[in-house]
Short mmCIF file of C-alpha atoms in Angstrom, two decimals:
data_model
loop_
_atom_site.label_atom_id
_atom_site.label_comp_id
_atom_site.label_asym_id
_atom_site.label_seq_id
_atom_site.Cartn_x
_atom_site.Cartn_y
_atom_site.Cartn_z
CA MET A 18 -162.91 25.95 30.98
CA ASN A 19 -162.07 23.72 33.92
CA ALA A 20 -160.54 26.66 35.79
CA TYR A 21 -163.69 28.73 35.14
CA VAL A 22 -165.95 25.90 36.24
CA GLN A 23 -163.96 25.49 39.46
CA SER A 24 -163.51 29.16 40.36
CA GLY A 25 -166.23 31.01 38.36
CA LYS A 26 -163.99 34.06 37.73
CA ALA A 27 -164.68 36.29 34.67
CA THR A 28 -160.98 36.52 33.82
CA HIS A 29 -161.06 32.87 32.80
CA LEU A 30 -163.87 33.68 30.29
CA ALA A 31 -161.81 36.50 28.81
CA ILE A 32 -158.85 34.17 28.42
CA ILE A 33 -161.12 31.56 26.74
CA ASN A 34 -162.47 34.21 24.33
CA ASP A 35 -158.98 35.31 23.37
CA ASN A 36 -157.85 31.73 22.77
CA VAL A 37 -160.94 30.93 20.69
CA SER A 38 -160.49 34.11 18.58
CA LYS A 39 -156.91 33.14 17.85
CA GLN A 40 -158.01 29.68 16.70
CA LEU A 41 -160.91 30.86 14.46
CA THR A 42 -158.68 32.43 11.85
CA PRO A 43 -156.68 29.22 11.14
CA LEU A 44 -159.92 27.24 11.08
CA SER A 45 -161.47 29.55 8.48
CA ILE A 46 -158.38 29.21 6.33
CA ILE A 47 -158.44 25.43 6.70
CA GLN A 48 -162.16 25.45 5.81
CA SER A 49 -161.60 27.44 2.62
CA LEU A 50 -158.82 25.10 1.56
CA SER A 51 -160.72 21.90 2.21
CA ASP A 52 -163.31 20.69 -0.32
CA ASP A 53 -164.07 17.40 1.43
CA SER A 54 -167.70 17.05 2.50
CA GLU A 55 -166.76 15.03 5.59
CA SER A 56 -164.41 17.77 6.65
CA GLN A 57 -167.15 20.30 6.06
CA GLU A 58 -169.43 18.36 8.34
CA LYS A 59 -166.84 18.22 11.06
CA ILE A 60 -166.14 21.90 10.67
CA SER A 61 -169.84 22.66 10.81
CA TYR A 62 -170.13 20.56 13.94
CA ILE A 63 -167.18 22.37 15.46
CA ASP A 64 -168.72 25.72 14.51
CA SER A 65 -171.98 24.79 16.12
CA VAL A 66 -170.17 23.62 19.27
CA VAL A 67 -168.12 26.79 19.35
CA ASP A 68 -171.20 28.94 18.79
CA SER A 69 -173.10 27.19 21.54
CA THR A 70 -170.11 27.50 23.81
CA ILE A 71 -169.73 31.18 23.03
CA ASN A 72 -173.43 31.74 23.65
CA GLY A 73 -173.21 29.89 26.98
CA LEU A 74 -170.15 31.84 27.91
CA SER A 75 -171.85 35.10 26.99
CA ILE A 76 -174.80 34.22 29.19
CA LYS A 77 -172.50 33.29 32.04
CA LYS A 78 -170.53 36.47 31.48
CA GLU A 79 -173.68 38.53 31.76
CA ASN A 80 -174.64 36.69 34.93
CA LEU A 81 -171.17 37.23 36.29
CA ASP A 82 -171.27 40.89 35.41
CA ALA A 83 -174.53 41.21 37.28
CA LYS A 84 -173.07 39.41 40.27
CA LEU A 85 -169.93 41.50 40.06
CA THR A 86 -172.00 44.67 40.02
CA LYS A 87 -173.92 43.48 43.04
CA ILE A 88 -170.73 42.51 44.83
CA SER A 89 -169.19 45.88 44.01
CA SER A 90 -172.16 47.67 45.49
CA LEU A 91 -171.96 45.50 48.59
CA THR A 92 -168.23 46.13 48.80
CA GLU A 93 -168.73 49.87 48.62
CA GLU A 94 -171.41 49.67 51.29
CA GLN A 95 -169.17 47.57 53.55
CA ALA A 96 -166.26 49.94 52.89
CA LYS A 97 -168.40 52.82 54.06
CA LYS A 98 -169.32 50.87 57.20
CA LEU A 99 -165.65 50.02 57.70
CA ASN A 100 -164.66 53.64 57.46
CA SER A 101 -167.37 54.52 59.94
CA PHE A 102 -166.18 51.79 62.32
CA SER A 103 -162.57 52.93 61.89
CA LYS A 104 -163.51 56.44 62.83
CA ASP A 105 -165.41 55.16 65.86
CA ILE A 106 -162.40 53.02 66.85
CA GLU A 107 -160.01 55.91 66.52
CA GLN A 108 -162.34 58.06 68.59
CA LYS A 109 -162.67 55.39 71.27
CA LYS A 110 -158.92 54.84 71.20
CA SER A 111 -158.25 58.52 71.76
CA GLU A 112 -160.81 58.59 74.56
CA LEU A 113 -159.25 55.48 76.12
CA SER A 114 -155.76 56.97 75.86
CA LYS A 115 -156.98 60.11 77.52
CA LEU A 116 -158.68 58.14 80.28
CA THR A 117 -155.55 56.01 80.75
CA SER A 118 -153.37 59.08 80.92
CA ASP A 119 -155.69 60.68 83.44
CA TRP A 120 -155.78 57.46 85.49
CA GLN A 121 -152.01 57.14 85.40
CA ASN A 122 -151.60 60.71 86.51
CA GLN A 123 -154.05 60.19 89.33
CA PHE A 124 -152.44 56.87 90.31
CA SER A 125 -148.95 58.37 90.21
CA SER A 126 -149.93 61.25 92.42
CA ALA A 127 -151.80 58.93 94.80
CA GLN A 128 -148.92 56.46 94.79
CA GLU A 129 -146.43 59.19 95.48
CA SER A 130 -148.51 60.51 98.35
CA ARG A 131 -148.95 56.99 99.76
CA SER A 132 -145.24 56.34 99.33
CA GLN A 133 -144.40 59.51 101.21
CA GLU A 134 -146.82 58.60 103.98
CA PHE A 135 -145.44 55.04 104.16
CA SER A 136 -141.87 56.36 104.26
CA LYS A 137 -142.74 58.67 107.11
CA TRP A 138 -144.52 55.83 108.98
CA ARG A 139 -141.65 53.42 108.31
CA ASP A 140 -139.05 55.90 109.52
CA ALA A 141 -141.05 56.56 112.65
CA PHE A 142 -141.60 52.81 113.24
CA VAL A 143 -137.92 51.96 112.65
CA SER A 144 -136.80 54.74 114.93
CA GLU A 145 -139.18 53.63 117.66
CA LYS A 146 -138.28 49.94 117.34
CA ASN A 147 -134.58 50.73 117.23
CA LYS A 148 -134.93 52.52 120.52
CA GLU A 149 -136.85 49.57 122.01
CA VAL A 150 -134.32 47.04 120.66
CA GLN A 151 -131.42 49.12 121.93
CA GLU A 152 -133.06 49.33 125.35
CA ILE A 153 -133.53 45.53 125.36
CA ILE A 154 -129.92 45.00 124.23
CA ASP A 155 -128.62 47.35 126.90
CA LYS A 156 -130.73 45.59 129.51
CA HIS A 157 -129.51 42.15 128.44
CA ASP A 158 -125.93 43.41 128.27
CA GLU A 159 -126.18 44.57 131.84
CA THR A 160 -127.73 41.22 132.85
CA LEU A 161 -125.04 39.29 130.99
CA ASP A 162 -122.30 41.41 132.51
CA SER A 163 -123.64 40.82 135.97
CA GLN A 164 -124.06 37.09 135.33
CA GLU A 165 -120.59 36.93 133.81
CA ARG A 166 -119.12 38.59 136.87
CA ILE A 167 -121.03 36.19 139.12
CA VAL A 168 -119.97 33.12 137.09
CA LYS A 169 -116.39 34.34 136.87
CA THR A 170 -116.31 34.90 140.62
CA GLU A 171 -117.77 31.43 141.20
CA LEU A 172 -115.30 29.85 138.80
CA ASP A 173 -112.41 31.64 140.45
CA ARG A 174 -113.64 30.39 143.80
CA VAL A 175 -113.98 26.83 142.48
CA ILE A 176 -110.52 27.00 140.90
CA GLU A 177 -108.97 28.31 144.08
CA ASP A 178 -110.79 25.67 146.10
CA SER A 179 -109.62 22.97 143.68
CA LYS A 180 -106.07 24.23 143.85
CA SER A 181 -106.15 24.28 147.63
CA LYS A 182 -107.62 20.79 147.79
CA HIS A 183 -105.14 19.51 145.25
CA GLN A 184 -102.30 21.06 147.20
CA SER A 185 -103.64 19.56 150.41
CA ILE A 186 -103.73 16.16 148.72
CA LEU A 187 -100.17 16.63 147.50
CA ASP A 188 -99.15 17.64 150.99
CA LEU A 189 -100.98 14.63 152.35
CA TYR A 190 -99.17 12.26 150.03
CA GLU A 191 -95.84 13.98 150.72
CA LEU A 192 -94.81 13.04 147.23
CA THR A 193 -93.24 15.41 144.76
CA ALA A 194 -94.84 13.58 141.88
CA GLY A 195 -98.03 12.65 143.67
CA ASP A 196 -100.16 12.65 140.54
CA SER A 197 -97.92 10.05 138.90
CA VAL A 198 -97.84 7.52 141.76
CA GLY A 199 -100.63 5.43 140.30
CA ALA A 200 -99.03 5.51 136.86
CA ALA A 201 -95.70 4.39 138.34
CA TYR A 202 -97.35 1.44 140.10
CA ILE A 203 -99.19 0.51 136.92
CA GLN A 204 -95.90 0.59 135.01
CA SER A 205 -94.33 -1.61 137.68
CA ALA A 206 -97.31 -3.98 137.46
CA ASP A 207 -96.88 -4.21 133.70
CA ASN A 208 -93.20 -5.09 134.16
CA GLU A 209 -94.09 -7.76 136.72
CA LYS A 210 -96.71 -9.15 134.35
CA GLU A 211 -94.10 -9.44 131.62
CA GLN A 212 -91.73 -11.27 133.99
CA ALA A 213 -94.53 -13.60 135.16
CA ASN A 214 -95.42 -14.50 131.58
CA ARG A 215 -91.76 -15.11 130.79
CA TRP A 216 -91.26 -17.45 133.77
CA ARG A 217 -94.50 -19.24 132.94
CA ASN A 218 -93.28 -19.91 129.42
CA VAL A 219 -89.99 -21.23 130.85
CA SER A 220 -91.92 -23.56 133.17
CA VAL A 221 -94.03 -24.87 130.30
CA GLY A 222 -90.82 -25.40 128.32
CA PHE A 223 -89.29 -27.46 131.16
CA ILE A 224 -92.42 -29.60 131.35
CA GLY A 225 -92.37 -30.18 127.59
CA VAL A 226 -88.69 -31.18 127.67
CA THR A 227 -89.42 -33.56 130.57
CA VAL A 228 -92.22 -35.25 128.64
CA ILE A 229 -89.99 -35.62 125.58
CA TRP A 230 -87.16 -37.04 127.71
CA LEU A 231 -89.45 -39.58 129.42
CA VAL A 232 -90.92 -40.74 126.11
CA PHE A 233 -87.43 -41.07 124.64
CA SER A 234 -86.13 -43.01 127.66
CA PHE A 235 -89.12 -45.33 127.65
CA PHE A 236 -88.84 -46.30 123.99
CA TYR A 237 -85.03 -46.43 124.08
CA ASN A 238 -84.82 -48.79 127.08
CA SER A 239 -87.99 -50.80 126.46
CA GLU A 240 -86.24 -53.42 124.31
CA THR A 241 -83.38 -53.85 126.79
CA TRP A 242 -85.75 -54.18 129.73
CA SER A 243 -87.97 -56.66 127.92
CA ASP A 244 -85.04 -59.07 127.36
CA ILE A 245 -83.86 -59.16 130.97
CA GLU A 246 -84.53 -62.43 132.77
CA VAL A 247 -85.07 -61.76 136.38
CA ALA A 248 -84.05 -64.48 138.83
CA PRO A 249 -86.79 -65.56 141.24
CA ASN A 250 -84.66 -65.08 144.25
CA VAL A 251 -83.40 -61.52 143.49
CA LEU A 252 -83.52 -59.26 146.48
CA ILE A 253 -85.23 -55.96 145.67
CA SER A 254 -85.75 -54.38 148.99
CA GLN A 255 -85.15 -55.25 152.64
CA GLU A 256 -87.00 -53.88 155.60
CA TYR A 257 -85.09 -52.77 158.62
CA ASN A 258 -86.14 -54.72 161.66
CA GLU A 259 -84.43 -52.61 164.22
CA LYS A 260 -84.54 -48.82 164.31
CA ASN A 261 -81.34 -48.33 166.34
CA GLN A 262 -78.93 -50.29 164.13
CA SER A 263 -75.63 -48.65 163.36
CA ASN A 264 -74.74 -47.00 160.05
CA GLU A 265 -72.14 -49.63 159.24
CA ALA A 266 -74.69 -52.43 159.39
CA ALA A 267 -76.98 -50.45 157.10
CA LEU A 268 -74.18 -49.98 154.58
CA GLU A 269 -73.40 -53.71 154.66
CA LYS A 270 -77.04 -54.52 153.98
CA ASP A 271 -77.15 -52.05 151.10
CA SER A 272 -74.08 -53.64 149.56
CA MET A 273 -75.71 -57.04 149.95
CA GLU A 274 -78.76 -55.70 148.08
CA LEU A 275 -76.88 -54.14 145.19
CA LYS A 276 -74.77 -57.16 144.35
CA PRO A 277 -77.67 -59.44 143.45
CA LEU A 278 -79.36 -56.62 141.52
CA GLN A 279 -76.30 -56.06 139.39
CA SER A 280 -75.94 -59.73 138.79
CA ASN A 281 -79.32 -60.17 137.17
CA GLY A 282 -78.54 -57.77 134.21
CA PHE A 283 -81.17 -55.08 135.00
CA SER A 284 -80.01 -51.54 133.89
CA TRP A 285 -80.39 -49.64 137.14
CA HIS A 286 -77.80 -47.17 135.94
CA ALA A 287 -79.92 -46.08 132.93
CA MET A 288 -83.05 -45.90 135.09
CA LEU A 289 -81.32 -43.73 137.70
CA ILE A 290 -79.98 -41.40 135.02
CA ALA A 291 -83.45 -41.09 133.47
CA PHE A 292 -85.06 -40.32 136.84
CA SER A 293 -82.25 -37.90 137.74
CA ILE A 294 -82.60 -35.90 134.55
CA SER A 295 -86.40 -35.95 134.88
CA GLY A 296 -86.08 -34.70 138.45
CA VAL A 297 -83.77 -31.86 137.42
CA LEU A 298 -86.16 -30.83 134.64
CA LEU A 299 -89.16 -30.98 136.95
CA TRP A 300 -87.27 -28.97 139.56
CA GLY A 301 -86.60 -26.31 136.88
CA ALA A 302 -90.30 -26.31 135.95
CA ALA A 303 -91.28 -25.95 139.62
CA TYR A 304 -88.79 -23.13 140.17
CA SER A 305 -90.02 -21.29 137.04
CA ALA A 306 -93.63 -21.71 138.15
CA GLN A 307 -92.71 -20.38 141.61
CA GLN A 308 -91.06 -17.30 140.08
CA SER A 309 -94.05 -16.75 137.78
CA THR A 310 -96.41 -16.93 140.77
CA ARG A 311 -94.20 -14.54 142.74
CA HIS A 312 -94.18 -11.94 139.96
CA ARG A 313 -97.92 -12.41 139.43
CA ASN A 314 -98.63 -11.70 143.11
CA ILE A 315 -96.43 -8.59 142.98
CA GLU A 316 -98.35 -7.45 139.89
CA LYS A 317 -101.69 -7.92 141.68
CA ARG A 318 -100.50 -5.92 144.70
CA ALA A 319 -99.20 -3.10 142.46
CA ARG A 320 -102.42 -2.86 140.46
CA TRP A 321 -104.56 -2.94 143.59
CA PHE A 322 -102.48 -0.20 145.20
CA ALA A 323 -102.68 1.94 142.00
CA LEU A 324 -106.47 1.58 142.13
CA GLU A 325 -106.51 2.62 145.78
CA VAL A 326 -104.36 5.68 145.01
CA LYS A 327 -106.76 6.75 142.25
CA ALA A 328 -109.78 6.31 144.52
CA PHE A 329 -108.07 8.05 147.43
CA ASP A 330 -108.19 11.56 145.90
CA PRO A 331 -112.00 12.03 145.71
CA PHE A 332 -112.53 10.18 149.00
CA ILE A 333 -110.24 12.29 151.20
CA ASN A 334 -111.60 15.70 150.11
CA SER A 335 -114.74 15.44 152.25
CA LEU A 336 -112.96 14.39 155.46
CA GLU A 337 -111.81 16.40 158.42
CA LEU A 338 -108.20 17.49 158.77
CA THR A 339 -107.49 15.02 161.57
CA GLN A 340 -108.90 12.17 159.54
CA GLN A 341 -106.85 13.29 156.58
CA GLN A 342 -103.69 13.22 158.70
CA GLU A 343 -104.54 9.73 159.96
CA LEU A 344 -105.13 8.47 156.44
CA LYS A 345 -101.94 10.22 155.42
CA LYS A 346 -100.00 8.20 157.97
CA GLN A 347 -101.60 4.92 156.90
CA LEU A 348 -101.00 5.63 153.23
CA ALA A 349 -97.37 6.53 153.86
CA GLU A 350 -96.85 3.24 155.71
CA ARG A 351 -98.36 1.32 152.83
CA ILE A 352 -96.41 3.24 150.20
CA PHE A 353 -93.04 2.68 151.85
CA GLY A 354 -93.77 -0.93 152.83
CA GLN A 355 -94.62 -2.37 149.43
CA ASN A 356 -91.07 -3.55 148.67
CA SER A 357 -90.54 -5.30 152.00
CA THR A 358 -88.65 -8.59 151.70
CA ASP A 359 -89.29 -9.90 155.21
CA ASP A 360 -91.54 -12.66 153.89
CA GLU A 361 -89.61 -15.73 152.98
CA ASP A 362 -90.02 -17.12 149.49
CA SER A 363 -91.98 -20.29 149.24
CA LYS A 364 -89.94 -23.41 148.80
CA VAL A 365 -89.42 -24.75 145.31
CA VAL A 366 -90.44 -28.30 146.26
CA ASP A 367 -92.85 -28.89 149.11
CA GLU A 368 -91.56 -31.40 151.69
CA HIS A 369 -94.90 -33.13 151.98
CA ALA A 370 -95.17 -33.49 148.19
CA LEU A 371 -91.59 -34.82 148.03
CA ARG A 372 -92.34 -37.37 150.74
CA VAL A 373 -95.49 -38.53 148.96
CA VAL A 374 -93.63 -38.93 145.66
CA THR A 375 -90.79 -40.84 147.39
CA ASP A 376 -93.23 -43.21 149.07
CA ALA A 377 -95.02 -43.84 145.80
CA LEU A 378 -91.71 -44.51 144.06
CA GLY A 379 -90.72 -46.97 146.82
CA LYS A 380 -94.00 -48.82 146.42
CA VAL A 381 -93.46 -49.08 142.66
CA LEU A 382 -89.93 -50.41 143.15
CA SER A 383 -91.14 -52.90 145.73
CA LYS A 384 -93.57 -54.37 143.24
CA LEU A 385 -90.85 -55.13 140.68
CA PRO A 386 -90.39 -58.88 140.10
CA LYS A 387 -87.83 -60.41 142.39
#
């Protein structure tokens, strides 16, 4: 019943009728067997309900049959329309296929004709442009060949001119290895620089040793010198009154000076040794500094001459032959005069400086307590 109420299909009514018919036979048997009045009432009530249900179902069945008949007629009518539409569709489809086939045939023929025309035009265009391009290429090839010949001729001329100028410079230098002169002087300058640095380090070493020796001597002899009692009448120095005295008188005076000095206990021997060693060390430092300066000056001359040699090549090319010969002579004199040893080496100790130091030392000694 619920399924019929929800869907309204006639098949559900047929199923209900079959089920009710199957249940009526057992109910009639149960009714005949039962003598209870209450059961009879219930059965009567059930019969009435079943009868009313059957009547309602019959009415609904009739209504459904009428609706089904109407729907069937509508279905047949729609089926006829569908068949008519299907025929129209098939007819239109065949017409469309025919039109499409005709259009394709026309398009294919037109496309083929256009393709043939385009191929002919393309071939003609390519042939024409190939001729124009080939003409341009040939023209540019001729231009490039002519320019190449001109450039090659100019380069050959420049190379020959460079070779001639280079050879003239080599002839002017009169050196077999003229191109390596500057490099040789630079190498010599580097060697002199190394020697100058070495002698400078030696000089600094002598100065350091001198300082260490003076500090050591000062602290070693300070205690001894502090304990010496100097007599008030000790003779430290004596001025010479007459310039033309004989050497023997000078020696006698010196002996007279030394005796009192030795008698007072002052260690002149240690002081003289300290000053002697300091002087030797300072002389070594001065000699090393002199050698360092000498090598440094040689290095400067070598580097300056190497720079002049490098600048000489571009400068001489634009001069006349006579000027080149004159410069050649001057350069040769400078090249072969670099190692001249005519100049005397500077003295290790300057006489003026030695005299100043001696005077200062005499003044210091004169101020010692007598």
